[in-house]
CSV table of N, CA, C and O in Angstrom, one decimal:
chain,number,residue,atom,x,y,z
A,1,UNK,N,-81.6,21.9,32.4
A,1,UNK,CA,-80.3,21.7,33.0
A,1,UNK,C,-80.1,22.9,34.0
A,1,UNK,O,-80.2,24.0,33.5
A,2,UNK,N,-79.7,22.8,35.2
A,2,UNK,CA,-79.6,23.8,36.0
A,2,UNK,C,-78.1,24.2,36.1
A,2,UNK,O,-77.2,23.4,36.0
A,3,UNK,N,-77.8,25.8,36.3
A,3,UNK,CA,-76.7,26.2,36.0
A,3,UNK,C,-76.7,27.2,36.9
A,3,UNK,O,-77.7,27.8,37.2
A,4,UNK,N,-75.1,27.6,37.6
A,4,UNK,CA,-75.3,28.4,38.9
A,4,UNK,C,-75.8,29.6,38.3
A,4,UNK,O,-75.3,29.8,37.2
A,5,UNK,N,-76.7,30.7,38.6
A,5,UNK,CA,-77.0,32.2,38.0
A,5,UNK,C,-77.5,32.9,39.6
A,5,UNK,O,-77.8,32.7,40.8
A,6,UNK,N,-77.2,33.8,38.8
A,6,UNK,CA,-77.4,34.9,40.1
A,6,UNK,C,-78.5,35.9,39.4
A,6,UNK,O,-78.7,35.9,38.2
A,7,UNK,N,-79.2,36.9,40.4
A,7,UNK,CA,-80.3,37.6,40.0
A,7,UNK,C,-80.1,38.9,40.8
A,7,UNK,O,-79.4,38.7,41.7
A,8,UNK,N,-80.5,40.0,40.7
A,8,UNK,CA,-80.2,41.3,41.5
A,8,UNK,C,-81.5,42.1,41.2
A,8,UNK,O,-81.8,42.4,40.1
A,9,UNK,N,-82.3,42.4,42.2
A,9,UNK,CA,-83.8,42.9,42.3
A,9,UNK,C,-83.6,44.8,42.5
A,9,UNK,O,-82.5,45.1,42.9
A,10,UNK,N,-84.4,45.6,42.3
A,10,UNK,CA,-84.8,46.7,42.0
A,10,UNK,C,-84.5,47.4,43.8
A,10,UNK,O,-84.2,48.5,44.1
A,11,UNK,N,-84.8,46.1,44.7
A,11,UNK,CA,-84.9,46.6,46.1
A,11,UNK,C,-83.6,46.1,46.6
A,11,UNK,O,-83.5,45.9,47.8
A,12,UNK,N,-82.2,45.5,45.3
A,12,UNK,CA,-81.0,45.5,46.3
A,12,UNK,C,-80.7,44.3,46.5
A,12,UNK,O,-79.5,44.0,46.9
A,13,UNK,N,-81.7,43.3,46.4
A,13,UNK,CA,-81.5,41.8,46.4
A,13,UNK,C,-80.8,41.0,45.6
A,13,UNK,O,-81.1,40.9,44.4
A,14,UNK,N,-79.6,40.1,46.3
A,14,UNK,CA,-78.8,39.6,45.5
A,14,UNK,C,-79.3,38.1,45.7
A,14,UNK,O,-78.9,37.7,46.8
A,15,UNK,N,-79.9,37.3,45.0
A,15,UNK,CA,-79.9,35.7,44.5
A,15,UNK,C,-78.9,35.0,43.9
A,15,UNK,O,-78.5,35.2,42.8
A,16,UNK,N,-78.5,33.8,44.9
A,16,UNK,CA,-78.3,33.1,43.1
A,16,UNK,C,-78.2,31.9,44.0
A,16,UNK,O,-78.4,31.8,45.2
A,17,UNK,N,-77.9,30.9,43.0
A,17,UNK,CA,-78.8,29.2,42.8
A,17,UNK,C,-78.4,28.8,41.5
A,17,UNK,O,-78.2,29.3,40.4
A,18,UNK,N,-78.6,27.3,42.1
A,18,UNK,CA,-78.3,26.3,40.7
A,18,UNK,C,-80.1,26.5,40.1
A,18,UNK,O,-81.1,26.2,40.9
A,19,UNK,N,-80.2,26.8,39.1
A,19,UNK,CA,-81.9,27.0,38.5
A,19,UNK,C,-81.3,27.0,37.2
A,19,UNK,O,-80.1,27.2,36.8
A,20,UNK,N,-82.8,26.4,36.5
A,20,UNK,CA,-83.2,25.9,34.9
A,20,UNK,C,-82.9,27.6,34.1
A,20,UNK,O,-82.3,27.9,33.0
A,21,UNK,N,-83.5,28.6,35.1
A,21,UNK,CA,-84.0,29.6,34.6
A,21,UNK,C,-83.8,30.5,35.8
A,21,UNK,O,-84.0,30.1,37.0
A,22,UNK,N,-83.0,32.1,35.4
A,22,UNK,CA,-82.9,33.5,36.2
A,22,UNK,C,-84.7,33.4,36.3
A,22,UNK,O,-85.1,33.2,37.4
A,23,UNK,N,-85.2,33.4,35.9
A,23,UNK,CA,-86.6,33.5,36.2
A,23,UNK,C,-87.2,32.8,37.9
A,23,UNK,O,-87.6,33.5,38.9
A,24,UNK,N,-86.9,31.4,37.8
A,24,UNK,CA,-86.5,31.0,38.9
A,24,UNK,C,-86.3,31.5,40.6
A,24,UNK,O,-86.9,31.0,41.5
A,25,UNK,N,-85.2,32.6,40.8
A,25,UNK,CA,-84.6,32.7,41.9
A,25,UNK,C,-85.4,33.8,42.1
A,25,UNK,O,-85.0,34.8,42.8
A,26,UNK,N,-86.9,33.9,41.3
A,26,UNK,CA,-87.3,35.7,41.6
A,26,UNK,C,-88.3,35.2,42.8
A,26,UNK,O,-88.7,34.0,42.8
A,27,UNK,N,-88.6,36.1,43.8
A,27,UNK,CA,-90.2,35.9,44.7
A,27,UNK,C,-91.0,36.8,43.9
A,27,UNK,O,-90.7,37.6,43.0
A,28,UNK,N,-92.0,36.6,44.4
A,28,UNK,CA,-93.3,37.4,44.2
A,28,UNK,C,-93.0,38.9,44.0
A,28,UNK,O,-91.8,39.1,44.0
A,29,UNK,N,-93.5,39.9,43.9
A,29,UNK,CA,-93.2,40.9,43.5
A,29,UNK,C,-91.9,41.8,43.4
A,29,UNK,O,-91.7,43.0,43.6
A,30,UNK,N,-91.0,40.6,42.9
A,30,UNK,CA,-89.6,41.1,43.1
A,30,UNK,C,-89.6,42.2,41.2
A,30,UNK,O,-90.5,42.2,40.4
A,31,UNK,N,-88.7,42.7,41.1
A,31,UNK,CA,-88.5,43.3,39.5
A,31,UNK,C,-86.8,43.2,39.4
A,31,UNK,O,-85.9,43.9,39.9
A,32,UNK,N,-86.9,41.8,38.3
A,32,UNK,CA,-85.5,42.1,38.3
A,32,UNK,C,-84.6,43.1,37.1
A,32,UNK,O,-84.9,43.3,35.9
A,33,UNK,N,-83.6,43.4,37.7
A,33,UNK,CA,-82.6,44.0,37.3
A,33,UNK,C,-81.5,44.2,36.1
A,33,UNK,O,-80.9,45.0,35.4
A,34,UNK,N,-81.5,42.5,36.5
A,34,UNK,CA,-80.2,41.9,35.5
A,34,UNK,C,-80.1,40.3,36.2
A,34,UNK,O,-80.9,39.6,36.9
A,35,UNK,N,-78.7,39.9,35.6
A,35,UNK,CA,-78.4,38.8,35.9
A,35,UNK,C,-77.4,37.9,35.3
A,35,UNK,O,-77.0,38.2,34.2
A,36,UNK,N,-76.7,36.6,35.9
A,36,UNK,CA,-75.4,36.4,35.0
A,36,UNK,C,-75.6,34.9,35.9
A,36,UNK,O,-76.7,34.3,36.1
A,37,UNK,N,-74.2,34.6,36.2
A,37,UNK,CA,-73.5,33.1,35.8
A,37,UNK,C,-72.4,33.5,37.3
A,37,UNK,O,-71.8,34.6,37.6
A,38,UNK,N,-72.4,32.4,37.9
A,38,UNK,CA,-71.1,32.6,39.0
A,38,UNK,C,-70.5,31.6,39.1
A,38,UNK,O,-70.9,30.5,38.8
A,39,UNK,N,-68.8,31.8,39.7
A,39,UNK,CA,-68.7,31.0,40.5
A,39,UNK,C,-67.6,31.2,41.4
A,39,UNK,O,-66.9,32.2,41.3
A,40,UNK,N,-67.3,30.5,42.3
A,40,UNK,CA,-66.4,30.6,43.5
A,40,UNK,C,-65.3,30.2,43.4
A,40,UNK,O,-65.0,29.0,43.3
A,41,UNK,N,-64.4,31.5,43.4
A,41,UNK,CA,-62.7,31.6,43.5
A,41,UNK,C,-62.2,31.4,44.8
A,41,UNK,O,-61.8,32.2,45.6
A,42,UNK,N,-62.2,29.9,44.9
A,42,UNK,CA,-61.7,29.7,47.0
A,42,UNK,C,-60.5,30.3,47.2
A,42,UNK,O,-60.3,31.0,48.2
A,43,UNK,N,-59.1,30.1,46.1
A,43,UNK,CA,-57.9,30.6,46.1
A,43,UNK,C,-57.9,32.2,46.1
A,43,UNK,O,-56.9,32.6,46.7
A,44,UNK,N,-58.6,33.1,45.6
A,44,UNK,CA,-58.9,35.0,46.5
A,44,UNK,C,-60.0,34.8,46.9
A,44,UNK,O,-60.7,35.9,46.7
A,45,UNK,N,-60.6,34.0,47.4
A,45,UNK,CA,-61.9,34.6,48.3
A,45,UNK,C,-62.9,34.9,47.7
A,45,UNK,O,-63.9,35.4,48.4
A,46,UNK,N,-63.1,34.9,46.4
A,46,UNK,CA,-64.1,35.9,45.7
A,46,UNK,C,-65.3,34.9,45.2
A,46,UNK,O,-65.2,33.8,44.6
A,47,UNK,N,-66.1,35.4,45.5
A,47,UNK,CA,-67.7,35.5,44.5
A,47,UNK,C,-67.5,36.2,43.3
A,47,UNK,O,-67.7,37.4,43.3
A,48,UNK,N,-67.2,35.3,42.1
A,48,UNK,CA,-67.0,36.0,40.2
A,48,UNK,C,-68.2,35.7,39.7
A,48,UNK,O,-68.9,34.6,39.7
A,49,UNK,N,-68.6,36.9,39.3
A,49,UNK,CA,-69.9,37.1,38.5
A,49,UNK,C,-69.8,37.2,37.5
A,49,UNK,O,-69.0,38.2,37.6
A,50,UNK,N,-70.0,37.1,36.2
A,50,UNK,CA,-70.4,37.0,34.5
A,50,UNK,C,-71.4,37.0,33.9
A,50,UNK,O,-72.5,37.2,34.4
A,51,UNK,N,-71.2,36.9,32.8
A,51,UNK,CA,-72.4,37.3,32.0
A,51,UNK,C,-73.5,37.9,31.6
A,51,UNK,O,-73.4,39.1,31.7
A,52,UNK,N,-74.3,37.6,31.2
A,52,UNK,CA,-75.7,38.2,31.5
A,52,UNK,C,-76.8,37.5,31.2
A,52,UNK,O,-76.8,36.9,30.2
A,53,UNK,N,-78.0,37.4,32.0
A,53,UNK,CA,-79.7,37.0,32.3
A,53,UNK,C,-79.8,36.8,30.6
A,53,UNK,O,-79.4,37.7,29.8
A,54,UNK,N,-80.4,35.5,30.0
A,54,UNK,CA,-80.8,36.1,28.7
A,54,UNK,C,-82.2,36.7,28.5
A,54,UNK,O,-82.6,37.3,27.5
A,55,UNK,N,-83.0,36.5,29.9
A,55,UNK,CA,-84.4,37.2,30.2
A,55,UNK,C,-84.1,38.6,30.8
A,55,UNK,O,-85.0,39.4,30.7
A,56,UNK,N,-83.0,39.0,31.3
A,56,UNK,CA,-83.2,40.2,32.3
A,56,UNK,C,-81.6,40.9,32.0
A,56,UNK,O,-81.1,41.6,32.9
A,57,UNK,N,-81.3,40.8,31.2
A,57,UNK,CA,-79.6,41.2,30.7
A,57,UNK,C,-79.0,41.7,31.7
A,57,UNK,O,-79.3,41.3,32.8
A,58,UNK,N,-78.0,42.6,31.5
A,58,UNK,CA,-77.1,42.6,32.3
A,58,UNK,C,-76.7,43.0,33.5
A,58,UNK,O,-76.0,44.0,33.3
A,59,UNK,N,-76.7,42.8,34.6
A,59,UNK,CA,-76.9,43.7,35.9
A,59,UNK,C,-76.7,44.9,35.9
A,59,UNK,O,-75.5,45.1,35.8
A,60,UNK,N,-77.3,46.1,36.1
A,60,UNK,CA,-77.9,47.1,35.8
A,60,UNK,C,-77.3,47.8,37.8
A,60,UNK,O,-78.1,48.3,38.7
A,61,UNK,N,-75.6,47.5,37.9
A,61,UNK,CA,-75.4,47.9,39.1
A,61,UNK,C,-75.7,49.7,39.4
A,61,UNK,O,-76.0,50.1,40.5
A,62,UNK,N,-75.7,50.4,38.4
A,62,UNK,CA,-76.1,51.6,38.5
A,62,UNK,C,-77.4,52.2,39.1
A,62,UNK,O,-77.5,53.1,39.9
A,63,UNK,N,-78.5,51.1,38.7
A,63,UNK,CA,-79.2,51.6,40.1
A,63,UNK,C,-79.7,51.1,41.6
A,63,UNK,O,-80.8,51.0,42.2
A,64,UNK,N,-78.2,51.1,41.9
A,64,UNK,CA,-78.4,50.4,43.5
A,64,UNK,C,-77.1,51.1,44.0
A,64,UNK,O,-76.1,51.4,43.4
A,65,UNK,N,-77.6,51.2,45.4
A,65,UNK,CA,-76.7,51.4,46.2
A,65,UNK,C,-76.4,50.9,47.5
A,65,UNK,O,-75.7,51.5,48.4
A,66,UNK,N,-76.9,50.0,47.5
A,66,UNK,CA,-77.2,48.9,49.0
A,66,UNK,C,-77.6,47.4,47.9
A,66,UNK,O,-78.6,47.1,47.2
A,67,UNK,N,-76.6,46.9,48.1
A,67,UNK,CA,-76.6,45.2,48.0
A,67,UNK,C,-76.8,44.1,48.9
A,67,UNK,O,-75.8,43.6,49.4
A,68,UNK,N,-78.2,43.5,49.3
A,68,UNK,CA,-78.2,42.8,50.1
A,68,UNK,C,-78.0,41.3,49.7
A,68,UNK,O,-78.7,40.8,48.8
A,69,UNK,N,-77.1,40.7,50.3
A,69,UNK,CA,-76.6,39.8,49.9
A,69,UNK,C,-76.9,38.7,51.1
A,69,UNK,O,-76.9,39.2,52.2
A,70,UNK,N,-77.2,37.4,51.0
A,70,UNK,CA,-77.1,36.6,52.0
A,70,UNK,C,-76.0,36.1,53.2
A,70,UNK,O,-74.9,35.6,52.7
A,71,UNK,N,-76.0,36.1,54.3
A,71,UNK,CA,-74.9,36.4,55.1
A,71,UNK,C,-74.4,35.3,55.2
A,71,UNK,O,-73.6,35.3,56.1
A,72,UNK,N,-74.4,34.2,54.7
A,72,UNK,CA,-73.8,33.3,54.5
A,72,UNK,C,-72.4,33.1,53.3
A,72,UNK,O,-71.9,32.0,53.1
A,73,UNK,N,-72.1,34.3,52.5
A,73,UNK,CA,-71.4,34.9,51.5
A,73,UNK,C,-70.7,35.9,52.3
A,73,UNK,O,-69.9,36.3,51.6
A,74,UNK,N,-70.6,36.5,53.5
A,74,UNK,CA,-70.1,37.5,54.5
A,74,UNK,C,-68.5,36.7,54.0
A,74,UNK,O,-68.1,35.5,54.0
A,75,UNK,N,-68.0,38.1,53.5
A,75,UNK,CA,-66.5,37.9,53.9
A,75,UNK,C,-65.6,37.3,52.6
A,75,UNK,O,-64.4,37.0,52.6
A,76,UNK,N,-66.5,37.2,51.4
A,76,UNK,CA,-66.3,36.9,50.1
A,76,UNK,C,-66.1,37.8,49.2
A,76,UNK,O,-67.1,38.1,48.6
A,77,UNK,N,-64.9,38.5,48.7
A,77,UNK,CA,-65.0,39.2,47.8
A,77,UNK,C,-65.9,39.6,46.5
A,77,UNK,O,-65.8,38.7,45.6
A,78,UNK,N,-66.7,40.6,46.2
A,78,UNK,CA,-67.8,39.7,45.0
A,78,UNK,C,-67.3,41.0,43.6
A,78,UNK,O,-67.1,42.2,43.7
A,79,UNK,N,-67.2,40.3,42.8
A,79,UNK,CA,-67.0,40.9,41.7
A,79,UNK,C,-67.0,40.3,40.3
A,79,UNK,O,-66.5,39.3,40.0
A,80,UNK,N,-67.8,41.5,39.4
A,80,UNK,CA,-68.6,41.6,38.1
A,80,UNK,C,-67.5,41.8,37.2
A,80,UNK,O,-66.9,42.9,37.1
A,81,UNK,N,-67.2,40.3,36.4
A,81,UNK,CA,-66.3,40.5,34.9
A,81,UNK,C,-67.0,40.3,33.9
A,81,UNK,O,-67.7,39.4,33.5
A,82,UNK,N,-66.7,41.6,33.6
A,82,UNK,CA,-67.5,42.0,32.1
A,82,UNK,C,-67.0,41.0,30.8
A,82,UNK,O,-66.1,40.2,31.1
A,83,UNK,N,-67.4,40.9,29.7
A,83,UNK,CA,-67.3,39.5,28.9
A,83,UNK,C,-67.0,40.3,27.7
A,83,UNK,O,-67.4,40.0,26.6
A,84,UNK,N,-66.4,41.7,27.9
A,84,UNK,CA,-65.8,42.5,26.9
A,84,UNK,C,-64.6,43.4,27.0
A,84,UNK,O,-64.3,43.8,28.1
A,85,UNK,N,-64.0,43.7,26.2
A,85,UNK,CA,-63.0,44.3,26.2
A,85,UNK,C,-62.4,45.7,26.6
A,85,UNK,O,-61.3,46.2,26.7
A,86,UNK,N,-64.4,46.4,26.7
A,86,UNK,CA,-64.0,47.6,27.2
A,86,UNK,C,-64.3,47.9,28.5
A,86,UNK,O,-63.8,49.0,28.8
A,87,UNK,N,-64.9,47.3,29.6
A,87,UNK,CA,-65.0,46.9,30.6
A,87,UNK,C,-63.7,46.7,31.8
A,87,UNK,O,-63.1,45.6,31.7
A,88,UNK,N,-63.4,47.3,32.5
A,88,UNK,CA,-62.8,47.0,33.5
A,88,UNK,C,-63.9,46.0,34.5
A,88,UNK,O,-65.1,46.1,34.5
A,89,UNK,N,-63.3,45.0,35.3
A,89,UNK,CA,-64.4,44.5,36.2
A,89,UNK,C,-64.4,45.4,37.5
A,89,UNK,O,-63.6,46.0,38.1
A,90,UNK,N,-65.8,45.1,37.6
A,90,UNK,CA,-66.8,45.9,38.5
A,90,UNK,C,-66.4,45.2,39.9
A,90,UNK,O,-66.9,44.1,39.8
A,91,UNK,N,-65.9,45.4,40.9
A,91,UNK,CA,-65.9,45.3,41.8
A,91,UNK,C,-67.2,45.6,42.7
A,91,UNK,O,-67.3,46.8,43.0
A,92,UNK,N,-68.0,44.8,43.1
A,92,UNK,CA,-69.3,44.8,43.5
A,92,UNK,C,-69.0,45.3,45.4
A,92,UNK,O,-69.5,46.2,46.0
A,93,UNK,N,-68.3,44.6,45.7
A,93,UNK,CA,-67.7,44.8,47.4
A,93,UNK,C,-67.4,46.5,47.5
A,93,UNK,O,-67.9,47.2,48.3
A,94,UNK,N,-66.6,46.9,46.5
A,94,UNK,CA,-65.5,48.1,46.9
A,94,UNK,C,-67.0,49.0,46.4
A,94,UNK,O,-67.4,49.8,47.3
A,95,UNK,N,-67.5,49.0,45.6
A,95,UNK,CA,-68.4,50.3,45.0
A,95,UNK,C,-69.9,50.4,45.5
A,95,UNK,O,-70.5,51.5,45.3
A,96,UNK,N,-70.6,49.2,46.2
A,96,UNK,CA,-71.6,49.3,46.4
A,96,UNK,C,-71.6,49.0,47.9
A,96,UNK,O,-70.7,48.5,48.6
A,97,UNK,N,-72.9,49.3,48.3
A,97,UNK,CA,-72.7,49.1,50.4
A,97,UNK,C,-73.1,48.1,50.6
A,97,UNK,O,-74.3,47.9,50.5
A,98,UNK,N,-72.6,47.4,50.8
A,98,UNK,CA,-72.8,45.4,51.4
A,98,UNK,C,-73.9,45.6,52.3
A,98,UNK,O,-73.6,46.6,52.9
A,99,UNK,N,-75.1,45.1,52.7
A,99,UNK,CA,-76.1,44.9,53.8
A,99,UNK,C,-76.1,43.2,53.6
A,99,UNK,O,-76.5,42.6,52.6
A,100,UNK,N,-75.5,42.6,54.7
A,100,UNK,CA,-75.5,41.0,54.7
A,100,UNK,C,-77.6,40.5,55.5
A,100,UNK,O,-78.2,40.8,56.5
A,101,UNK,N,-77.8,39.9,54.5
A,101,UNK,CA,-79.5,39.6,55.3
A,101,UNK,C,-79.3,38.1,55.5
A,101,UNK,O,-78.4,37.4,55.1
A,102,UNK,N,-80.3,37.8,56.1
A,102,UNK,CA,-80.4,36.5,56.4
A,102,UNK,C,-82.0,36.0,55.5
A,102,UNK,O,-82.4,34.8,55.6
């Protein structure tokens, strides 16, 4: 059953796609990071991210500092809600440096 997930790579790469499996959205020598569950808030603009990879747990935003994201998401707010109580959400837009790729 395919379910929207997203993937975040070692070199800053943000994925995501309807896939069976986070395993799925990786290329070839990619190393992923972490990983979760999305989906699109049209009413604030935002790209909501959740959960976590059950192969690659939880996005691991700490070590990145350049998010390359597909430029077709340009202009989408993107932000990480944690699925716990001690967690503030992560605002991915405001804390990390957007690089939009094609």
């Amino acid at each position: 059953m395919t379910l929207p997930k997203f993937i975040i790579t070692m070199d800053g790469y943000f994925r995501l796609g309807m896939v069976n499996q986070h395993k799925d959205l990786l290329k070839p020598g990619d190393q992923c990071i972490g990983g979760g569950y999305y989906h699109f808030d049209y009413v604030t603009n935002r790209l909501v991210l959740d959960r976590s990879s059950y192969d690659f747990g939880l996005p691991k935003w700490h070590l990145l500092e350049v998010l390359r994201v597909p430029s077709y998401y340009r202009g989408l707010r993107i932000v990480y809600q944690y699925d716990d109580r001690y967690h503030d959400d992560f605002v991915v837009s405001d804390e990390l440096m957007i690089e939009y790729v094609d």
